[in-house]
């Protein structure tokens, strides 16, 4: 590449380090080079320094029957911020997070939902769905940030099933809430194979679809825009007999598979979402972690090189599998009740 091309590339890099999440997302779609670049450790650190946006994860734990939430920054490894939801009317549990800093929360021991932005303490109480049906899973997808437009998908158990359906299918009610109309609507029922069900706390949002791992080691995908769904298998033999998780890696649907006997973790990426083609991206020796924490599992990928790991308790480990550097962060007591990738905006943060 000549000097002019290098200067152009450097200028674009500088612009991206100061761009919004929305702008960066568009650039990732337009260029494979910049998609790769913006997931590198150095870039995520610079972007955090030069904008008011800090990427990380919300770690939700339960203490004395109450939820507590800590924000863990990808780059500020030695500190964590306690997130307060006192601006809401009641105690809530986080159900789903988005890349736009918007959360879906569920009122504790109640059936109502809140959509909120913790960084500016704004919230909306969503009308109740059909509460006589027990919720299986629910999730949020943001369509526009300004003005805020979003959809909520709720899966629930039907009260009655025919004798034939009971032995042939697992039927699931599907409701969709649209903020534009401020109404819930009932969609076509989902019929999964018998004895198949969604695995709680495994949802991943990529490519306009919400994904859940199922108990039979398949992936259930729901396309929010098209209001359609499909079921497809995990890569074999990587998923057989191992500790399997769904996650997002560099903007793509990914699967992690841990072989506890060999202390290795494989990372598989769905390279072609249309054809459902998986490819193995990494094979990582995690023996240095399992010697101290034998049941450690991946919670989220911070960037291309760093994975956030955890066990049953809310203490977390940042593991750079390229340099083998480890940082452990103690968050307190309680039991882990979810990890939610999140971007937190600090209005008073100094720009570099």
mmCIF file of C-alpha atoms in Angstrom:
data_model
loop_
_atom_site.group_PDB
_atom_site.id
_atom_site.type_symbol
_atom_site.label_atom_id
_atom_site.label_comp_id
_atom_site.label_asym_id
_atom_site.label_seq_id
_atom_site.Cartn_x
_atom_site.Cartn_y
_atom_site.Cartn_z
ATOM 1 C CA UNK A 1 0.000 0.000 0.000
ATOM 2 C CA UNK A 2 1.423 3.472 -0.905
ATOM 3 C CA UNK A 3 1.813 6.379 1.547
ATOM 4 C CA UNK A 4 -1.494 7.955 0.477
ATOM 5 C CA UNK A 5 -3.332 4.717 1.202
ATOM 6 C CA UNK A 6 -1.632 4.429 4.591
ATOM 7 C CA UNK A 7 -2.632 7.996 5.496
ATOM 8 C CA UNK A 8 -6.221 7.317 4.437
ATOM 9 C CA UNK A 9 -6.300 4.139 6.507
ATOM 10 C CA UNK A 10 -4.870 5.944 9.552
ATOM 11 C CA UNK A 11 -7.452 8.727 9.190
ATOM 12 C CA UNK A 12 -10.331 6.235 9.016
ATOM 13 C CA UNK A 13 -8.919 4.397 12.029
ATOM 14 C CA UNK A 14 -8.820 7.669 13.985
ATOM 15 C CA UNK A 15 -12.425 8.457 13.025
ATOM 16 C CA UNK A 16 -13.577 4.985 14.086
ATOM 17 C CA UNK A 17 -11.943 5.326 17.529
ATOM 18 C CA UNK A 18 -14.209 8.354 18.105
ATOM 19 C CA UNK A 19 -17.383 7.017 16.448
ATOM 20 C CA UNK A 20 -20.696 5.985 17.972
ATOM 21 C CA UNK A 21 -21.767 2.350 18.362
ATOM 22 C CA UNK A 22 -24.257 2.813 15.492
ATOM 23 C CA UNK A 23 -21.601 4.218 13.114
ATOM 24 C CA UNK A 24 -19.131 1.479 14.017
ATOM 25 C CA UNK A 25 -21.785 -1.162 13.390
ATOM 26 C CA UNK A 26 -22.426 0.176 9.879
ATOM 27 C CA UNK A 27 -18.681 0.231 9.095
ATOM 28 C CA UNK A 28 -18.350 -3.363 10.269
ATOM 29 C CA UNK A 29 -21.020 -4.399 7.780
ATOM 30 C CA UNK A 30 -19.398 -2.506 4.888
ATOM 31 C CA UNK A 31 -15.794 -3.663 5.315
ATOM 32 C CA UNK A 32 -14.289 -6.974 6.449
ATOM 33 C CA UNK A 33 -11.032 -5.146 7.183
ATOM 34 C CA UNK A 34 -12.637 -2.670 9.568
ATOM 35 C CA UNK A 35 -14.844 -5.375 11.059
ATOM 36 C CA UNK A 36 -11.690 -7.243 12.070
ATOM 37 C CA UNK A 37 -9.906 -4.072 13.144
ATOM 38 C CA UNK A 38 -12.642 -2.831 15.483
ATOM 39 C CA UNK A 39 -12.645 -6.045 17.516
ATOM 40 C CA UNK A 40 -8.911 -5.896 18.299
ATOM 41 C CA UNK A 41 -7.860 -5.266 21.909
ATOM 42 C CA UNK A 42 -5.958 -2.055 21.114
ATOM 43 C CA UNK A 43 -8.908 -0.575 19.224
ATOM 44 C CA UNK A 44 -11.453 -1.305 21.982
ATOM 45 C CA UNK A 45 -9.124 0.343 24.504
ATOM 46 C CA UNK A 46 -8.665 3.465 22.354
ATOM 47 C CA UNK A 47 -12.390 3.701 21.623
ATOM 48 C CA UNK A 48 -13.122 3.616 25.353
ATOM 49 C CA UNK A 49 -10.591 6.397 25.978
ATOM 50 C CA UNK A 50 -11.767 8.708 23.189
ATOM 51 C CA UNK A 51 -15.544 8.443 23.603
ATOM 52 C CA UNK A 52 -18.082 8.499 26.414
ATOM 53 C CA UNK A 53 -18.842 4.827 25.674
ATOM 54 C CA UNK A 54 -17.344 2.040 27.767
ATOM 55 C CA UNK A 55 -17.866 -1.545 26.635
ATOM 56 C CA UNK A 56 -18.178 -4.357 29.116
ATOM 57 C CA UNK A 57 -20.684 -6.658 30.778
ATOM 58 C CA UNK A 58 -23.403 -6.438 33.395
ATOM 59 C CA UNK A 59 -22.926 -9.182 35.984
ATOM 60 C CA UNK A 60 -26.181 -9.993 37.781
ATOM 61 C CA UNK A 61 -26.088 -11.841 41.085
ATOM 62 C CA UNK A 62 -28.631 -12.677 43.773
ATOM 63 C CA UNK A 63 -28.125 -11.972 47.478
ATOM 64 C CA UNK A 64 -30.878 -12.582 50.033
ATOM 65 C CA UNK A 65 -33.502 -12.951 47.284
ATOM 66 C CA UNK A 66 -32.568 -9.602 45.717
ATOM 67 C CA UNK A 67 -30.709 -8.948 42.487
ATOM 68 C CA UNK A 68 -27.548 -6.868 42.389
ATOM 69 C CA UNK A 69 -25.865 -5.692 39.188
ATOM 70 C CA UNK A 70 -22.235 -4.704 38.589
ATOM 71 C CA UNK A 71 -20.817 -3.225 35.391
ATOM 72 C CA UNK A 72 -17.422 -4.657 34.496
ATOM 73 C CA UNK A 73 -15.447 -2.689 31.922
ATOM 74 C CA UNK A 74 -13.509 -4.566 29.255
ATOM 75 C CA UNK A 75 -10.512 -2.280 29.810
ATOM 76 C CA UNK A 76 -10.892 -1.143 33.428
ATOM 77 C CA UNK A 77 -10.088 -4.594 34.755
ATOM 78 C CA UNK A 78 -9.309 -3.568 38.321
ATOM 79 C CA UNK A 79 -12.597 -1.779 38.994
ATOM 80 C CA UNK A 80 -16.310 -2.342 38.677
ATOM 81 C CA UNK A 81 -19.291 -0.027 38.959
ATOM 82 C CA UNK A 82 -22.410 -0.882 40.913
ATOM 83 C CA UNK A 83 -25.477 -0.192 38.760
ATOM 84 C CA UNK A 84 -28.504 1.153 40.613
ATOM 85 C CA UNK A 85 -32.066 0.666 39.433
ATOM 86 C CA UNK A 86 -33.535 2.891 42.142
ATOM 87 C CA UNK A 87 -35.002 5.136 39.449
ATOM 88 C CA UNK A 88 -37.506 2.364 38.637
ATOM 89 C CA UNK A 89 -40.736 1.898 40.563
ATOM 90 C CA UNK A 90 -39.891 -1.571 41.868
ATOM 91 C CA UNK A 91 -37.185 -4.186 42.197
ATOM 92 C CA UNK A 92 -36.298 -5.769 38.830
ATOM 93 C CA UNK A 93 -34.331 -8.562 37.201
ATOM 94 C CA UNK A 94 -32.419 -7.986 33.962
ATOM 95 C CA UNK A 95 -33.822 -10.173 31.202
ATOM 96 C CA UNK A 96 -32.016 -8.930 28.093
ATOM 97 C CA UNK A 97 -29.410 -6.361 27.020
ATOM 98 C CA UNK A 98 -28.643 -4.647 23.708
ATOM 99 C CA UNK A 99 -25.640 -3.007 22.052
ATOM 100 C CA UNK A 100 -27.409 0.356 22.305
ATOM 101 C CA UNK A 101 -27.301 0.431 26.117
ATOM 102 C CA UNK A 102 -30.988 -0.461 26.468
ATOM 103 C CA UNK A 103 -32.183 -3.142 28.911
ATOM 104 C CA UNK A 104 -35.297 -5.253 29.216
ATOM 105 C CA UNK A 105 -36.128 -5.830 32.877
ATOM 106 C CA UNK A 106 -38.798 -7.889 34.572
ATOM 107 C CA UNK A 107 -40.391 -6.799 37.838
ATOM 108 C CA UNK A 108 -39.454 -9.218 40.615
ATOM 109 C CA UNK A 109 -42.349 -11.602 41.424
ATOM 110 C CA UNK A 110 -44.607 -9.735 38.976
ATOM 111 C CA UNK A 111 -45.450 -10.001 35.287
ATOM 112 C CA UNK A 112 -44.701 -6.460 34.056
ATOM 113 C CA UNK A 113 -41.723 -5.400 31.945
ATOM 114 C CA UNK A 114 -39.587 -2.265 31.944
ATOM 115 C CA UNK A 115 -37.420 -1.006 29.083
ATOM 116 C CA UNK A 116 -34.749 1.276 30.508
ATOM 117 C CA UNK A 117 -31.492 3.101 29.782
ATOM 118 C CA UNK A 118 -29.519 3.063 33.062
ATOM 119 C CA UNK A 119 -26.914 5.627 31.957
ATOM 120 C CA UNK A 120 -29.560 8.386 31.735
ATOM 121 C CA UNK A 121 -32.099 6.771 34.092
ATOM 122 C CA UNK A 122 -34.917 6.785 31.545
ATOM 123 C CA UNK A 123 -37.527 4.038 31.460
ATOM 124 C CA UNK A 124 -40.827 2.924 30.000
ATOM 125 C CA UNK A 125 -43.262 0.495 31.586
ATOM 126 C CA UNK A 126 -44.548 -1.900 28.953
ATOM 127 C CA UNK A 127 -48.201 -3.046 29.034
ATOM 128 C CA UNK A 128 -48.626 -6.508 30.533
ATOM 129 C CA UNK A 129 -48.768 -9.479 28.152
ATOM 130 C CA UNK A 130 -51.157 -12.413 28.693
ATOM 131 C CA UNK A 131 -50.051 -13.188 32.230
ATOM 132 C CA UNK A 132 -52.041 -16.415 32.597
ATOM 133 C CA UNK A 133 -49.397 -18.126 30.455
ATOM 134 C CA UNK A 134 -46.094 -18.994 32.148
ATOM 135 C CA UNK A 135 -43.109 -17.266 30.539
ATOM 136 C CA UNK A 136 -40.392 -19.478 29.058
ATOM 137 C CA UNK A 137 -38.117 -16.765 27.684
ATOM 138 C CA UNK A 138 -38.264 -13.149 26.541
ATOM 139 C CA UNK A 139 -35.862 -10.778 24.820
ATOM 140 C CA UNK A 140 -35.489 -7.264 23.423
ATOM 141 C CA UNK A 141 -34.254 -5.983 20.071
ATOM 142 C CA UNK A 142 -33.719 -2.272 19.345
ATOM 143 C CA UNK A 143 -34.651 -1.137 15.817
ATOM 144 C CA UNK A 144 -33.758 2.573 16.182
ATOM 145 C CA UNK A 145 -31.934 4.489 18.893
ATOM 146 C CA UNK A 146 -33.225 7.986 18.050
ATOM 147 C CA UNK A 147 -36.138 7.955 18.475
ATOM 148 C CA UNK A 148 -36.100 4.750 20.478
ATOM 149 C CA UNK A 149 -37.994 1.970 18.691
ATOM 150 C CA UNK A 150 -37.860 -1.616 19.861
ATOM 151 C CA UNK A 151 -39.586 -4.989 19.868
ATOM 152 C CA UNK A 152 -39.994 -7.527 22.673
ATOM 153 C CA UNK A 153 -40.440 -11.229 22.002
ATOM 154 C CA UNK A 154 -42.059 -13.402 24.681
ATOM 155 C CA UNK A 155 -42.342 -17.181 24.581
ATOM 156 C CA UNK A 156 -44.781 -18.858 26.965
ATOM 157 C CA UNK A 157 -46.367 -22.228 27.703
ATOM 158 C CA UNK A 158 -49.899 -22.807 26.357
ATOM 159 C CA UNK A 159 -52.423 -23.967 28.942
ATOM 160 C CA UNK A 160 -53.907 -26.758 26.856
ATOM 161 C CA UNK A 161 -52.581 -29.087 24.175
ATOM 162 C CA UNK A 162 -54.266 -31.870 22.278
ATOM 163 C CA UNK A 163 -53.264 -35.460 23.017
ATOM 164 C CA UNK A 164 -51.518 -35.683 19.638
ATOM 165 C CA UNK A 165 -49.598 -32.431 20.125
ATOM 166 C CA UNK A 166 -48.497 -33.458 23.625
ATOM 167 C CA UNK A 167 -46.655 -36.522 22.305
ATOM 168 C CA UNK A 168 -45.418 -35.056 19.006
ATOM 169 C CA UNK A 169 -44.462 -31.445 19.739
ATOM 170 C CA UNK A 170 -43.455 -28.960 22.361
ATOM 171 C CA UNK A 171 -45.817 -26.087 21.548
ATOM 172 C CA UNK A 172 -44.794 -22.531 22.459
ATOM 173 C CA UNK A 173 -46.906 -19.380 22.352
ATOM 174 C CA UNK A 174 -45.199 -16.381 20.732
ATOM 175 C CA UNK A 175 -46.113 -12.785 21.533
ATOM 176 C CA UNK A 176 -44.502 -9.690 20.026
ATOM 177 C CA UNK A 177 -44.621 -6.193 21.512
ATOM 178 C CA UNK A 178 -43.904 -3.247 19.188
ATOM 179 C CA UNK A 179 -43.132 0.142 20.726
ATOM 180 C CA UNK A 180 -44.358 1.871 17.539
ATOM 181 C CA UNK A 181 -47.910 0.567 18.093
ATOM 182 C CA UNK A 182 -47.595 0.088 21.880
ATOM 183 C CA UNK A 183 -49.391 -3.241 21.623
ATOM 184 C CA UNK A 184 -48.728 -6.948 22.028
ATOM 185 C CA UNK A 185 -49.774 -9.245 19.196
ATOM 186 C CA UNK A 186 -50.031 -13.010 19.072
ATOM 187 C CA UNK A 187 -47.962 -14.740 16.379
ATOM 188 C CA UNK A 188 -48.146 -18.258 15.002
ATOM 189 C CA UNK A 189 -47.371 -20.941 17.557
ATOM 190 C CA UNK A 190 -43.923 -22.562 17.502
ATOM 191 C CA UNK A 191 -43.873 -26.366 17.406
ATOM 192 C CA UNK A 192 -40.558 -27.830 18.493
ATOM 193 C CA UNK A 193 -39.834 -31.565 18.405
ATOM 194 C CA UNK A 194 -41.078 -33.542 21.413
ATOM 195 C CA UNK A 195 -38.856 -33.178 24.533
ATOM 196 C CA UNK A 196 -37.105 -30.171 22.977
ATOM 197 C CA UNK A 197 -37.055 -26.887 24.899
ATOM 198 C CA UNK A 198 -35.191 -23.582 25.122
ATOM 199 C CA UNK A 199 -32.236 -23.400 27.483
ATOM 200 C CA UNK A 200 -32.659 -20.384 29.730
ATOM 201 C CA UNK A 201 -29.994 -17.652 29.859
ATOM 202 C CA UNK A 202 -28.364 -18.610 26.561
ATOM 203 C CA UNK A 203 -29.840 -16.033 24.168
ATOM 204 C CA UNK A 204 -27.600 -14.298 21.644
ATOM 205 C CA UNK A 205 -28.697 -11.494 19.311
ATOM 206 C CA UNK A 206 -26.929 -11.339 15.925
ATOM 207 C CA UNK A 207 -27.978 -10.761 12.300
ATOM 208 C CA UNK A 208 -31.446 -9.553 13.295
ATOM 209 C CA UNK A 209 -32.290 -12.842 15.007
ATOM 210 C CA UNK A 210 -32.449 -14.011 18.612
ATOM 211 C CA UNK A 211 -30.782 -17.361 19.286
ATOM 212 C CA UNK A 212 -31.230 -19.872 22.093
ATOM 213 C CA UNK A 213 -29.446 -23.126 22.802
ATOM 214 C CA UNK A 214 -31.887 -26.017 23.242
ATOM 215 C CA UNK A 215 -31.693 -28.986 25.573
ATOM 216 C CA UNK A 216 -31.124 -31.307 22.592
ATOM 217 C CA UNK A 217 -27.990 -29.361 21.533
ATOM 218 C CA UNK A 218 -29.653 -27.466 18.694
ATOM 219 C CA UNK A 219 -30.002 -23.724 18.086
ATOM 220 C CA UNK A 220 -33.426 -22.097 17.970
ATOM 221 C CA UNK A 221 -33.380 -18.833 15.989
ATOM 222 C CA UNK A 222 -36.202 -16.290 15.848
ATOM 223 C CA UNK A 223 -36.061 -13.596 13.148
ATOM 224 C CA UNK A 224 -37.710 -10.563 14.760
ATOM 225 C CA UNK A 225 -38.312 -8.599 11.540
ATOM 226 C CA UNK A 226 -39.703 -11.522 9.538
ATOM 227 C CA UNK A 227 -41.466 -13.021 12.562
ATOM 228 C CA UNK A 228 -40.204 -16.469 11.595
ATOM 229 C CA UNK A 229 -38.124 -19.163 13.273
ATOM 230 C CA UNK A 230 -35.872 -22.135 12.489
ATOM 231 C CA UNK A 231 -34.030 -24.912 14.307
ATOM 232 C CA UNK A 232 -30.537 -26.029 13.279
ATOM 233 C CA UNK A 233 -27.789 -28.234 14.771
ATOM 234 C CA UNK A 234 -24.531 -27.347 16.468
ATOM 235 C CA UNK A 235 -21.302 -28.528 14.812
ATOM 236 C CA UNK A 236 -20.467 -32.165 15.507
ATOM 237 C CA UNK A 237 -18.528 -33.768 17.110
ATOM 238 C CA UNK A 238 -17.469 -30.562 18.929
ATOM 239 C CA UNK A 239 -20.744 -30.309 20.848
ATOM 240 C CA UNK A 240 -20.996 -33.955 21.917
ATOM 241 C CA UNK A 241 -20.414 -34.600 25.621
ATOM 242 C CA UNK A 242 -18.861 -31.202 26.266
ATOM 243 C CA UNK A 243 -19.847 -28.046 28.155
ATOM 244 C CA UNK A 244 -21.447 -26.022 25.346
ATOM 245 C CA UNK A 245 -22.428 -22.334 25.354
ATOM 246 C CA UNK A 246 -23.776 -19.921 22.754
ATOM 247 C CA UNK A 247 -22.163 -16.501 22.555
ATOM 248 C CA UNK A 248 -21.218 -13.696 20.173
ATOM 249 C CA UNK A 249 -17.705 -13.443 18.776
ATOM 250 C CA UNK A 250 -16.675 -10.529 16.546
ATOM 251 C CA UNK A 251 -20.290 -9.848 15.641
ATOM 252 C CA UNK A 252 -21.107 -13.432 14.689
ATOM 253 C CA UNK A 253 -22.985 -16.271 16.343
ATOM 254 C CA UNK A 254 -20.472 -18.496 18.098
ATOM 255 C CA UNK A 255 -20.357 -21.678 20.127
ATOM 256 C CA UNK A 256 -17.830 -22.512 22.829
ATOM 257 C CA UNK A 257 -17.224 -26.152 23.706
ATOM 258 C CA UNK A 258 -15.122 -27.148 26.732
ATOM 259 C CA UNK A 259 -13.592 -30.612 27.023
ATOM 260 C CA UNK A 260 -13.139 -30.903 30.802
ATOM 261 C CA UNK A 261 -10.877 -33.944 30.547
ATOM 262 C CA UNK A 262 -8.407 -32.267 28.172
ATOM 263 C CA UNK A 263 -8.891 -28.717 29.593
ATOM 264 C CA UNK A 264 -9.377 -27.297 26.112
ATOM 265 C CA UNK A 265 -11.979 -24.846 24.864
ATOM 266 C CA UNK A 266 -12.927 -24.688 21.189
ATOM 267 C CA UNK A 267 -14.526 -21.624 19.611
ATOM 268 C CA UNK A 268 -16.733 -22.246 16.571
ATOM 269 C CA UNK A 269 -18.112 -19.429 14.406
ATOM 270 C CA UNK A 270 -21.126 -19.479 12.104
ATOM 271 C CA UNK A 271 -19.421 -18.165 8.968
ATOM 272 C CA UNK A 272 -22.489 -18.399 6.722
ATOM 273 C CA UNK A 273 -25.719 -17.699 8.573
ATOM 274 C CA UNK A 274 -27.884 -18.440 5.533
ATOM 275 C CA UNK A 275 -26.378 -21.885 4.944
ATOM 276 C CA UNK A 276 -25.797 -22.553 8.664
ATOM 277 C CA UNK A 277 -22.110 -23.341 8.108
ATOM 278 C CA UNK A 278 -19.850 -23.522 11.169
ATOM 279 C CA UNK A 279 -16.038 -23.335 11.253
ATOM 280 C CA UNK A 280 -13.596 -23.804 14.130
ATOM 281 C CA UNK A 281 -11.744 -20.562 14.894
ATOM 282 C CA UNK A 282 -9.762 -21.321 18.077
ATOM 283 C CA UNK A 283 -8.618 -24.230 20.228
ATOM 284 C CA UNK A 284 -7.545 -22.816 23.613
ATOM 285 C CA UNK A 285 -5.761 -24.522 26.490
ATOM 286 C CA UNK A 286 -7.575 -23.385 29.667
ATOM 287 C CA UNK A 287 -5.646 -25.578 32.099
ATOM 288 C CA UNK A 288 -4.173 -22.499 33.775
ATOM 289 C CA UNK A 289 -7.744 -21.524 34.745
ATOM 290 C CA UNK A 290 -9.269 -24.908 35.596
ATOM 291 C CA UNK A 291 -6.482 -25.775 38.045
ATOM 292 C CA UNK A 292 -7.900 -23.109 40.398
ATOM 293 C CA UNK A 293 -11.506 -22.997 39.166
ATOM 294 C CA UNK A 294 -12.402 -26.422 37.708
ATOM 295 C CA UNK A 295 -15.914 -25.430 36.595
ATOM 296 C CA UNK A 296 -15.022 -22.125 34.935
ATOM 297 C CA UNK A 297 -17.014 -21.331 31.753
ATOM 298 C CA UNK A 298 -17.051 -18.487 29.226
ATOM 299 C CA UNK A 299 -19.511 -15.666 29.920
ATOM 300 C CA UNK A 300 -18.747 -13.314 27.015
ATOM 301 C CA UNK A 301 -15.997 -12.292 24.598
ATOM 302 C CA UNK A 302 -14.700 -8.795 25.343
ATOM 303 C CA UNK A 303 -12.897 -8.530 21.988
ATOM 304 C CA UNK A 304 -10.993 -10.758 19.572
ATOM 305 C CA UNK A 305 -8.419 -11.823 22.198
ATOM 306 C CA UNK A 306 -10.055 -11.612 25.630
ATOM 307 C CA UNK A 307 -12.810 -13.811 27.057
ATOM 308 C CA UNK A 308 -14.678 -13.158 30.308
ATOM 309 C CA UNK A 309 -14.897 -16.358 32.367
ATOM 310 C CA UNK A 310 -16.809 -17.239 35.525
ATOM 311 C CA UNK A 311 -18.210 -19.975 37.776
ATOM 312 C CA UNK A 312 -21.252 -20.062 40.053
ATOM 313 C CA UNK A 313 -20.252 -16.949 41.991
ATOM 314 C CA UNK A 314 -20.024 -13.397 40.596
ATOM 315 C CA UNK A 315 -16.198 -13.284 40.630
ATOM 316 C CA UNK A 316 -14.968 -13.025 37.036
ATOM 317 C CA UNK A 317 -11.736 -13.678 35.149
ATOM 318 C CA UNK A 318 -10.437 -11.792 32.118
ATOM 319 C CA UNK A 319 -8.398 -14.285 30.096
ATOM 320 C CA UNK A 320 -6.322 -13.100 27.128
ATOM 321 C CA UNK A 321 -5.879 -16.357 25.220
ATOM 322 C CA UNK A 322 -3.282 -14.791 22.908
ATOM 323 C CA UNK A 323 -0.882 -13.609 25.644
ATOM 324 C CA UNK A 324 -2.132 -15.942 28.449
ATOM 325 C CA UNK A 325 -2.552 -12.891 30.709
ATOM 326 C CA UNK A 326 -5.114 -13.325 33.507
ATOM 327 C CA UNK A 327 -6.933 -10.688 35.573
ATOM 328 C CA UNK A 328 -9.343 -11.707 38.309
ATOM 329 C CA UNK A 329 -12.012 -9.348 39.620
ATOM 330 C CA UNK A 330 -13.934 -10.017 42.818
ATOM 331 C CA UNK A 331 -17.466 -8.622 42.749
ATOM 332 C CA UNK A 332 -18.748 -9.737 46.132
ATOM 333 C CA UNK A 333 -21.082 -12.407 47.421
ATOM 334 C CA UNK A 334 -24.132 -14.116 45.992
ATOM 335 C CA UNK A 335 -24.852 -16.483 43.128
ATOM 336 C CA UNK A 336 -24.356 -15.614 39.465
ATOM 337 C CA UNK A 337 -27.669 -14.969 37.678
ATOM 338 C CA UNK A 338 -26.580 -13.843 34.250
ATOM 339 C CA UNK A 339 -23.964 -11.953 32.249
ATOM 340 C CA UNK A 340 -25.177 -9.334 29.768
ATOM 341 C CA UNK A 341 -22.846 -7.665 27.213
ATOM 342 C CA UNK A 342 -23.432 -3.931 27.529
ATOM 343 C CA UNK A 343 -22.200 -0.478 26.518
ATOM 344 C CA UNK A 344 -22.362 2.112 29.293
ATOM 345 C CA UNK A 345 -22.281 5.829 28.462
ATOM 346 C CA UNK A 346 -20.738 8.257 30.928
ATOM 347 C CA UNK A 347 -21.982 11.766 30.247
ATOM 348 C CA UNK A 348 -19.174 13.452 32.225
ATOM 349 C CA UNK A 349 -16.314 11.378 30.833
ATOM 350 C CA UNK A 350 -13.387 13.403 29.452
ATOM 351 C CA UNK A 351 -12.573 12.835 25.809
ATOM 352 C CA UNK A 352 -8.960 12.152 24.898
#
